[in-house]
PDB file of C-alpha atoms in Angstrom:
ATOM      1  CA  MET L  17     -50.643 -77.219 -13.074  1.00  0.00           C
ATOM      2  CA  ASP L  18     -47.083 -76.211 -13.898  1.00  0.00           C
ATOM      3  CA  LEU L  19     -45.506 -72.931 -12.805  1.00  0.00           C
ATOM      4  CA  GLU L  20     -45.840 -71.146 -16.148  1.00  0.00           C
ATOM      5  CA  GLN L  21     -49.523 -72.036 -16.418  1.00  0.00           C
ATOM      6  CA  ALA L  22     -50.211 -70.831 -12.871  1.00  0.00           C
ATOM      7  CA  MET L  23     -48.411 -67.532 -13.466  1.00  0.00           C
ATOM      8  CA  ARG L  24     -50.155 -66.881 -16.779  1.00  0.00           C
ATOM      9  CA  GLU L  25     -53.658 -67.864 -15.684  1.00  0.00           C
ATOM     10  CA  ARG L  26     -53.752 -66.466 -12.140  1.00  0.00           C
ATOM     11  CA  ARG L  27     -56.100 -63.568 -11.614  1.00  0.00           C
ATOM     12  CA  SER L  28     -57.695 -61.866  -8.625  1.00  0.00           C
ATOM     13  CA  ILE L  29     -60.809 -63.665  -7.385  1.00  0.00           C
ATOM     14  CA  ARG L  30     -63.418 -61.530  -5.625  1.00  0.00           C
ATOM     15  CA  GLY L  31     -66.351 -63.921  -5.350  1.00  0.00           C
ATOM     16  CA  PHE L  32     -66.252 -67.206  -3.450  1.00  0.00           C
ATOM     17  CA  THR L  33     -68.457 -70.177  -2.626  1.00  0.00           C
ATOM     18  CA  ASP L  34     -69.181 -70.934   1.024  1.00  0.00           C
ATOM     19  CA  LYS L  35     -67.303 -74.241   0.805  1.00  0.00           C
ATOM     20  CA  PRO L  36     -64.760 -74.399   3.670  1.00  0.00           C
ATOM     21  CA  VAL L  37     -61.053 -74.659   2.954  1.00  0.00           C
ATOM     22  CA  GLU L  38     -59.429 -77.495   4.887  1.00  0.00           C
ATOM     23  CA  ARG L  39     -56.593 -76.606   7.223  1.00  0.00           C
ATOM     24  CA  GLU L  40     -54.378 -79.285   5.671  1.00  0.00           C
ATOM     25  CA  LEU L  41     -54.673 -77.638   2.243  1.00  0.00           C
ATOM     26  CA  LEU L  42     -53.881 -74.229   3.716  1.00  0.00           C
ATOM     27  CA  GLU L  43     -50.796 -75.702   5.357  1.00  0.00           C
ATOM     28  CA  GLU L  44     -49.647 -77.047   1.974  1.00  0.00           C
ATOM     29  CA  ILE L  45     -50.109 -73.612   0.389  1.00  0.00           C
ATOM     30  CA  ILE L  46     -48.277 -71.835   3.196  1.00  0.00           C
ATOM     31  CA  ALA L  47     -45.409 -74.346   3.029  1.00  0.00           C
ATOM     32  CA  LEU L  48     -44.955 -73.492  -0.668  1.00  0.00           C
ATOM     33  CA  ALA L  49     -45.178 -69.728  -0.080  1.00  0.00           C
ATOM     34  CA  ASN L  50     -42.690 -70.037   2.767  1.00  0.00           C
ATOM     35  CA  ARG L  51     -40.016 -70.836   0.176  1.00  0.00           C
ATOM     36  CA  ALA L  52     -40.121 -67.180  -0.939  1.00  0.00           C
ATOM     37  CA  PRO L  53     -36.773 -65.347  -0.993  1.00  0.00           C
ATOM     38  CA  SER L  54     -35.989 -62.796   1.689  1.00  0.00           C
ATOM     39  CA  SER L  55     -33.175 -60.361   2.378  1.00  0.00           C
ATOM     40  CA  MET L  56     -30.251 -62.165   4.044  1.00  0.00           C
ATOM     41  CA  ASN L  57     -32.652 -65.065   4.757  1.00  0.00           C
ATOM     42  CA  THR L  58     -34.364 -62.950   7.441  1.00  0.00           C
ATOM     43  CA  GLN L  59     -37.835 -64.433   6.701  1.00  0.00           C
ATOM     44  CA  PRO L  60     -39.603 -61.598   8.597  1.00  0.00           C
ATOM     45  CA  TRP L  61     -43.157 -62.742   7.819  1.00  0.00           C
ATOM     46  CA  HIS L  62     -45.914 -64.041  10.094  1.00  0.00           C
ATOM     47  CA  LEU L  63     -49.263 -65.341   8.812  1.00  0.00           C
ATOM     48  CA  HIS L  64     -52.502 -65.313  10.816  1.00  0.00           C
ATOM     49  CA  VAL L  65     -55.141 -67.488   9.138  1.00  0.00           C
ATOM     50  CA  LEU L  66     -58.724 -66.558  10.044  1.00  0.00           C
ATOM     51  CA  THR L  67     -61.970 -68.362   9.302  1.00  0.00           C
ATOM     52  CA  GLY L  68     -65.377 -68.913  10.926  1.00  0.00           C
ATOM     53  CA  GLU L  69     -66.564 -66.633  13.716  1.00  0.00           C
ATOM     54  CA  PRO L  70     -63.296 -64.685  14.211  1.00  0.00           C
ATOM     55  CA  LEU L  71     -63.319 -63.757  10.520  1.00  0.00           C
ATOM     56  CA  ASN L  72     -66.992 -62.773  10.707  1.00  0.00           C
ATOM     57  CA  GLN L  73     -66.166 -60.490  13.644  1.00  0.00           C
ATOM     58  CA  VAL L  74     -63.392 -58.834  11.644  1.00  0.00           C
ATOM     59  CA  ARG L  75     -65.745 -58.337   8.700  1.00  0.00           C
ATOM     60  CA  MET L  76     -68.432 -56.719  10.815  1.00  0.00           C
ATOM     61  CA  GLY L  77     -65.954 -54.609  12.763  1.00  0.00           C
ATOM     62  CA  ASN L  78     -64.343 -53.283   9.572  1.00  0.00           C
ATOM     63  CA  GLN L  79     -67.659 -52.561   7.880  1.00  0.00           C
ATOM     64  CA  THR L  80     -69.241 -50.925  10.915  1.00  0.00           C
ATOM     65  CA  ARG L  81     -66.288 -48.587  11.484  1.00  0.00           C
ATOM     66  CA  MET L  82     -66.170 -47.574   7.838  1.00  0.00           C
ATOM     67  CA  MET L  83     -69.928 -46.941   7.684  1.00  0.00           C
ATOM     68  CA  GLU L  84     -69.659 -44.826  10.846  1.00  0.00           C
ATOM     69  CA  GLY L  85     -66.989 -42.690   9.200  1.00  0.00           C
ATOM     70  CA  VAL L  86     -64.040 -43.878  11.301  1.00  0.00           C
ATOM     71  CA  PRO L  87     -60.898 -42.941   9.335  1.00  0.00           C
ATOM     72  CA  PRO L  88     -58.801 -45.853   8.054  1.00  0.00           C
ATOM     73  CA  SER L  89     -56.037 -46.894  10.418  1.00  0.00           C
ATOM     74  CA  ARG L  90     -53.229 -48.883   8.824  1.00  0.00           C
ATOM     75  CA  GLU L  91     -49.940 -49.797  10.469  1.00  0.00           C
ATOM     76  CA  ILE L  92     -47.865 -49.065   7.378  1.00  0.00           C
ATOM     77  CA  THR L  93     -47.519 -45.727   5.604  1.00  0.00           C
ATOM     78  CA  ASP L  94     -50.463 -45.079   3.286  1.00  0.00           C
ATOM     79  CA  HIS L  95     -49.455 -44.353  -0.312  1.00  0.00           C
ATOM     80  CA  GLY L  96     -52.206 -41.737  -0.615  1.00  0.00           C
ATOM     81  CA  ALA L  97     -54.071 -41.042  -3.855  1.00  0.00           C
ATOM     82  CA  TYR L  98     -52.591 -42.417  -7.056  1.00  0.00           C
ATOM     83  CA  ALA L  99     -51.796 -40.022  -9.884  1.00  0.00           C
ATOM     84  CA  GLY L 100     -50.763 -40.101 -13.523  1.00  0.00           C
ATOM     85  CA  VAL L 101     -50.430 -43.462 -15.227  1.00  0.00           C
ATOM     86  CA  HIS L 102     -50.936 -45.310 -11.917  1.00  0.00           C
ATOM     87  CA  ARG L 103     -54.306 -43.608 -11.464  1.00  0.00           C
ATOM     88  CA  ASP L 104     -55.169 -44.485 -15.070  1.00  0.00           C
ATOM     89  CA  ARG L 105     -54.509 -48.176 -14.396  1.00  0.00           C
ATOM     90  CA  GLN L 106     -56.530 -48.036 -11.188  1.00  0.00           C
ATOM     91  CA  ILE L 107     -59.492 -46.566 -13.078  1.00  0.00           C
ATOM     92  CA  GLU L 108     -59.104 -49.084 -15.902  1.00  0.00           C
ATOM     93  CA  ILE L 109     -59.484 -52.115 -13.629  1.00  0.00           C
ATOM     94  CA  ALA L 110     -62.375 -50.461 -11.778  1.00  0.00           C
ATOM     95  CA  VAL L 111     -64.172 -49.901 -15.085  1.00  0.00           C
ATOM     96  CA  GLN L 112     -63.587 -53.539 -16.073  1.00  0.00           C
ATOM     97  CA  LEU L 113     -64.986 -54.763 -12.760  1.00  0.00           C
ATOM     98  CA  PHE L 114     -68.000 -52.449 -12.745  1.00  0.00           C
ATOM     99  CA  GLU L 115     -68.854 -53.393 -16.321  1.00  0.00           C
ATOM    100  CA  ALA L 116     -68.638 -57.095 -15.464  1.00  0.00           C
ATOM    101  CA  MET L 117     -70.872 -56.586 -12.420  1.00  0.00           C
ATOM    102  CA  GLY L 118     -73.329 -54.318 -14.256  1.00  0.00           C
ATOM    103  CA  ILE L 119     -72.710 -51.427 -11.866  1.00  0.00           C
ATOM    104  CA  GLU L 120     -73.660 -48.131 -13.510  1.00  0.00           C
ATOM    105  CA  ARG L 121     -71.600 -45.013 -12.821  1.00  0.00           C
ATOM    106  CA  ASP L 122     -74.504 -43.248 -11.069  1.00  0.00           C
ATOM    107  CA  ASN L 123     -75.632 -46.270  -9.007  1.00  0.00           C
ATOM    108  CA  LYS L 124     -74.301 -45.149  -5.630  1.00  0.00           C
ATOM    109  CA  GLU L 125     -75.897 -48.043  -3.738  1.00  0.00           C
ATOM    110  CA  LYS L 126     -74.201 -50.748  -5.795  1.00  0.00           C
ATOM    111  CA  ARG L 127     -70.895 -48.863  -5.835  1.00  0.00           C
ATOM    112  CA  LEU L 128     -70.967 -48.603  -2.037  1.00  0.00           C
ATOM    113  CA  ASP L 129     -71.819 -52.290  -1.718  1.00  0.00           C
ATOM    114  CA  TRP L 130     -68.822 -53.124  -3.889  1.00  0.00           C
ATOM    115  CA  VAL L 131     -66.521 -51.066  -1.679  1.00  0.00           C
ATOM    116  CA  MET L 132     -67.909 -52.715   1.449  1.00  0.00           C
ATOM    117  CA  ARG L 133     -67.208 -56.151  -0.047  1.00  0.00           C
ATOM    118  CA  GLY L 134     -63.530 -55.289   0.123  1.00  0.00           C
ATOM    119  CA  PHE L 135     -63.765 -54.420   3.808  1.00  0.00           C
ATOM    120  CA  ARG L 136     -65.556 -57.765   4.313  1.00  0.00           C
ATOM    121  CA  GLN L 137     -62.659 -59.620   2.645  1.00  0.00           C
ATOM    122  CA  PHE L 138     -64.994 -60.243  -0.301  1.00  0.00           C
ATOM    123  CA  ASP L 139     -66.937 -62.679   1.916  1.00  0.00           C
ATOM    124  CA  ALA L 140     -64.184 -65.261   1.434  1.00  0.00           C
ATOM    125  CA  PRO L 141     -64.123 -68.230   3.845  1.00  0.00           C
ATOM    126  CA  VAL L 142     -60.480 -67.535   4.750  1.00  0.00           C
ATOM    127  CA  SER L 143     -58.413 -64.411   5.328  1.00  0.00           C
ATOM    128  CA  ILE L 144     -54.651 -64.591   5.803  1.00  0.00           C
ATOM    129  CA  VAL L 145     -53.310 -61.551   7.650  1.00  0.00           C
ATOM    130  CA  VAL L 146     -49.698 -60.942   6.594  1.00  0.00           C
ATOM    131  CA  CYS L 147     -47.429 -59.316   9.200  1.00  0.00           C
ATOM    132  CA  TYR L 148     -43.735 -58.681   9.722  1.00  0.00           C
ATOM    133  CA  ASP L 149     -41.474 -58.335  12.733  1.00  0.00           C
ATOM    134  CA  LYS L 150     -41.605 -54.893  14.316  1.00  0.00           C
ATOM    135  CA  SER L 151     -37.868 -55.191  14.956  1.00  0.00           C
ATOM    136  CA  MET L 152     -37.381 -54.568  11.201  1.00  0.00           C
ATOM    137  CA  GLU L 153     -38.379 -50.935  11.767  1.00  0.00           C
ATOM    138  CA  PRO L 154     -37.663 -48.051  11.412  1.00  0.00           C
ATOM    139  CA  GLY L 155     -38.409 -47.938   7.738  1.00  0.00           C
ATOM    140  CA  GLY L 156     -39.139 -51.586   7.124  1.00  0.00           C
ATOM    141  CA  THR L 157     -38.739 -51.151   3.375  1.00  0.00           C
ATOM    142  CA  ILE L 158     -36.755 -54.348   2.867  1.00  0.00           C
ATOM    143  CA  ALA L 159     -39.246 -56.293   4.987  1.00  0.00           C
ATOM    144  CA  HIS L 160     -42.049 -54.892   2.802  1.00  0.00           C
ATOM    145  CA  PHE L 161     -40.238 -56.265  -0.244  1.00  0.00           C
ATOM    146  CA  ASP L 162     -39.910 -59.663   1.428  1.00  0.00           C
ATOM    147  CA  LEU L 163     -43.601 -59.724   2.329  1.00  0.00           C
ATOM    148  CA  GLY L 164     -44.472 -58.960  -1.269  1.00  0.00           C
ATOM    149  CA  ALA L 165     -42.607 -62.114  -2.252  1.00  0.00           C
ATOM    150  CA  VAL L 166     -44.311 -64.366   0.293  1.00  0.00           C
ATOM    151  CA  THR L 167     -47.738 -62.868  -0.488  1.00  0.00           C
ATOM    152  CA  TYR L 168     -47.334 -63.543  -4.202  1.00  0.00           C
ATOM    153  CA  GLY L 169     -46.259 -67.038  -3.204  1.00  0.00           C
ATOM    154  CA  LEU L 170     -49.520 -67.460  -1.307  1.00  0.00           C
ATOM    155  CA  VAL L 171     -51.793 -66.439  -4.169  1.00  0.00           C
ATOM    156  CA  LEU L 172     -49.796 -68.410  -6.749  1.00  0.00           C
ATOM    157  CA  ALA L 173     -49.726 -71.564  -4.616  1.00  0.00           C
ATOM    158  CA  ALA L 174     -53.453 -71.201  -3.910  1.00  0.00           C
ATOM    159  CA  TRP L 175     -54.185 -70.910  -7.643  1.00  0.00           C
ATOM    160  CA  SER L 176     -52.133 -74.027  -8.376  1.00  0.00           C
ATOM    161  CA  LYS L 177     -54.360 -75.945  -5.918  1.00  0.00           C
ATOM    162  CA  GLY L 178     -57.610 -74.745  -7.502  1.00  0.00           C
ATOM    163  CA  LEU L 179     -58.266 -71.980  -4.978  1.00  0.00           C
ATOM    164  CA  GLY L 180     -58.755 -68.293  -5.742  1.00  0.00           C
ATOM    165  CA  ALA L 181     -57.333 -65.334  -3.873  1.00  0.00           C
ATOM    166  CA  VAL L 182     -57.078 -61.572  -3.917  1.00  0.00           C
ATOM    167  CA  ILE L 183     -54.506 -59.449  -2.093  1.00  0.00           C
ATOM    168  CA  ASN L 184     -56.773 -57.177  -0.110  1.00  0.00           C
ATOM    169  CA  GLY L 185     -55.420 -54.046   1.545  1.00  0.00           C
ATOM    170  CA  GLN L 186     -58.986 -52.955   2.351  1.00  0.00           C
ATOM    171  CA  GLY L 187     -59.317 -55.888   4.714  1.00  0.00           C
ATOM    172  CA  ILE L 188     -56.785 -54.421   7.151  1.00  0.00           C
ATOM    173  CA  MET L 189     -57.541 -50.700   6.771  1.00  0.00           C
ATOM    174  CA  GLN L 190     -59.176 -50.882  10.190  1.00  0.00           C
ATOM    175  CA  SER L 191     -56.113 -52.588  11.649  1.00  0.00           C
ATOM    176  CA  PRO L 192     -57.108 -52.154  15.334  1.00  0.00           C
ATOM    177  CA  VAL L 193     -60.115 -54.403  14.674  1.00  0.00           C
ATOM    178  CA  VAL L 194     -57.982 -57.040  12.967  1.00  0.00           C
ATOM    179  CA  ARG L 195     -55.284 -56.913  15.649  1.00  0.00           C
ATOM    180  CA  GLU L 196     -57.725 -57.308  18.539  1.00  0.00           C
ATOM    181  CA  ILE L 197     -59.825 -60.129  17.097  1.00  0.00           C
ATOM    182  CA  ALA L 198     -56.926 -62.067  15.567  1.00  0.00           C
ATOM    183  CA  GLN L 199     -54.866 -61.503  18.759  1.00  0.00           C
ATOM    184  CA  ILE L 200     -51.833 -60.394  16.779  1.00  0.00           C
ATOM    185  CA  PRO L 201     -48.810 -59.860  19.054  1.00  0.00           C
ATOM    186  CA  ASP L 202     -47.547 -56.338  19.672  1.00  0.00           C
ATOM    187  CA  ASP L 203     -44.152 -57.180  18.178  1.00  0.00           C
ATOM    188  CA  GLN L 204     -45.674 -57.656  14.708  1.00  0.00           C
ATOM    189  CA  ILE L 205     -46.836 -55.055  12.176  1.00  0.00           C
ATOM    190  CA  ILE L 206     -49.866 -55.725   9.979  1.00  0.00           C
ATOM    191  CA  MET L 207     -48.997 -55.321   6.293  1.00  0.00           C
ATOM    192  CA  THR L 208     -51.936 -56.664   4.272  1.00  0.00           C
ATOM    193  CA  CYS L 209     -54.284 -59.614   3.997  1.00  0.00           C
ATOM    194  CA  VAL L 210     -55.243 -62.213   1.411  1.00  0.00           C
ATOM    195  CA  ALA L 211     -58.882 -63.227   0.908  1.00  0.00           C
ATOM    196  CA  LEU L 212     -58.923 -66.863  -0.157  1.00  0.00           C
ATOM    197  CA  GLY L 213     -61.387 -69.627  -1.015  1.00  0.00           C
ATOM    198  CA  TRP L 214     -63.019 -71.666  -3.759  1.00  0.00           C
ATOM    199  CA  PRO L 215     -63.953 -69.415  -6.709  1.00  0.00           C
ATOM    200  CA  ASP L 216     -67.626 -68.861  -7.464  1.00  0.00           C
ATOM    201  CA  GLU L 217     -67.714 -69.545 -11.199  1.00  0.00           C
ATOM    202  CA  GLU L 218     -70.957 -67.574 -11.587  1.00  0.00           C
ATOM    203  CA  PHE L 219     -69.587 -64.393  -9.989  1.00  0.00           C
ATOM    204  CA  GLU L 220     -69.113 -62.066 -12.945  1.00  0.00           C
ATOM    205  CA  ALA L 221     -66.092 -60.143 -11.672  1.00  0.00           C
ATOM    206  CA  ASN L 222     -64.081 -63.360 -11.426  1.00  0.00           C
ATOM    207  CA  SER L 223     -63.797 -63.379 -15.225  1.00  0.00           C
ATOM    208  CA  VAL L 224     -61.972 -60.053 -15.268  1.00  0.00           C
ATOM    209  CA  VAL L 225     -58.312 -60.209 -16.243  1.00  0.00           C
ATOM    210  CA  SER L 226     -56.332 -57.013 -15.754  1.00  0.00           C
ATOM    211  CA  ARG L 227     -54.458 -55.767 -18.801  1.00  0.00           C
ATOM    212  CA  ARG L 228     -50.650 -55.767 -18.632  1.00  0.00           C
ATOM    213  CA  ARG L 229     -48.018 -53.754 -20.454  1.00  0.00           C
ATOM    214  CA  PRO L 230     -45.987 -55.595 -23.085  1.00  0.00           C
ATOM    215  CA  VAL L 231     -42.440 -56.525 -22.089  1.00  0.00           C
ATOM    216  CA  GLU L 232     -40.907 -53.854 -24.321  1.00  0.00           C
ATOM    217  CA  ASN L 233     -42.814 -51.124 -22.458  1.00  0.00           C
ATOM    218  CA  LEU L 234     -41.449 -51.977 -19.038  1.00  0.00           C
ATOM    219  CA  THR L 235     -37.993 -53.374 -19.724  1.00  0.00           C
ATOM    220  CA  ARG L 236     -34.584 -52.109 -20.828  1.00  0.00           C
ATOM    221  CA  PHE L 237     -31.967 -54.601 -21.966  1.00  0.00           C
ATOM    222  CA  VAL L 238     -28.403 -53.362 -21.538  1.00  0.00           C
ATOM    223  CA  GLY L 239     -25.305 -54.977 -23.069  1.00  0.00           C
ATOM    224  CA  PHE L 240     -27.154 -57.439 -25.305  1.00  0.00           C
ATOM    225  CA  GLU L 241     -26.197 -55.844 -28.618  1.00  0.00           C
TER     226      GLU L 241
END
């Protein structure tokens, strides 16, 4: 698969088979993602790759705390509720997913189950917790930018190898659980995680492709006249 094909065809995968992902393949993917650009070559990222029982413990810890009403606890500033056009796009993808999964608007049980899937890392066999050096604070904005680059590298490299992935902020919303079980050092800040595995071709939501704005709606060209 060439780069253009991977970039055009990649989509978020939210349903996985239980087939394990070999460590050697994960190392290949991480080696590719590690070529991501970073500010002044700082490379502030750290990746914690979870599978098996540790990942199951994170899943259960996240889900239990959320069901008990424990407020989310992230280590980065929460963006809060989306508004305007950003809220519209959020609703649009939710509608696409719910339609694909046959989840009716008034079916509270299925809607709750869908939300809990996110806190369970979509039951993927692998979760990669993406962190950055605490020394990049206060602010950390440039490090956040760098982690966006390496995280996109992860999902793109995974897709090129036949794997599926979804960048999953829900998976670290109970960050104390993730930190304790994954034994993440105190000098690192948890940013997000990536749920990763072999796509389940029969999982309806995996067919959903989010709609994107045309180039002319998001770009200004200056000095080309």
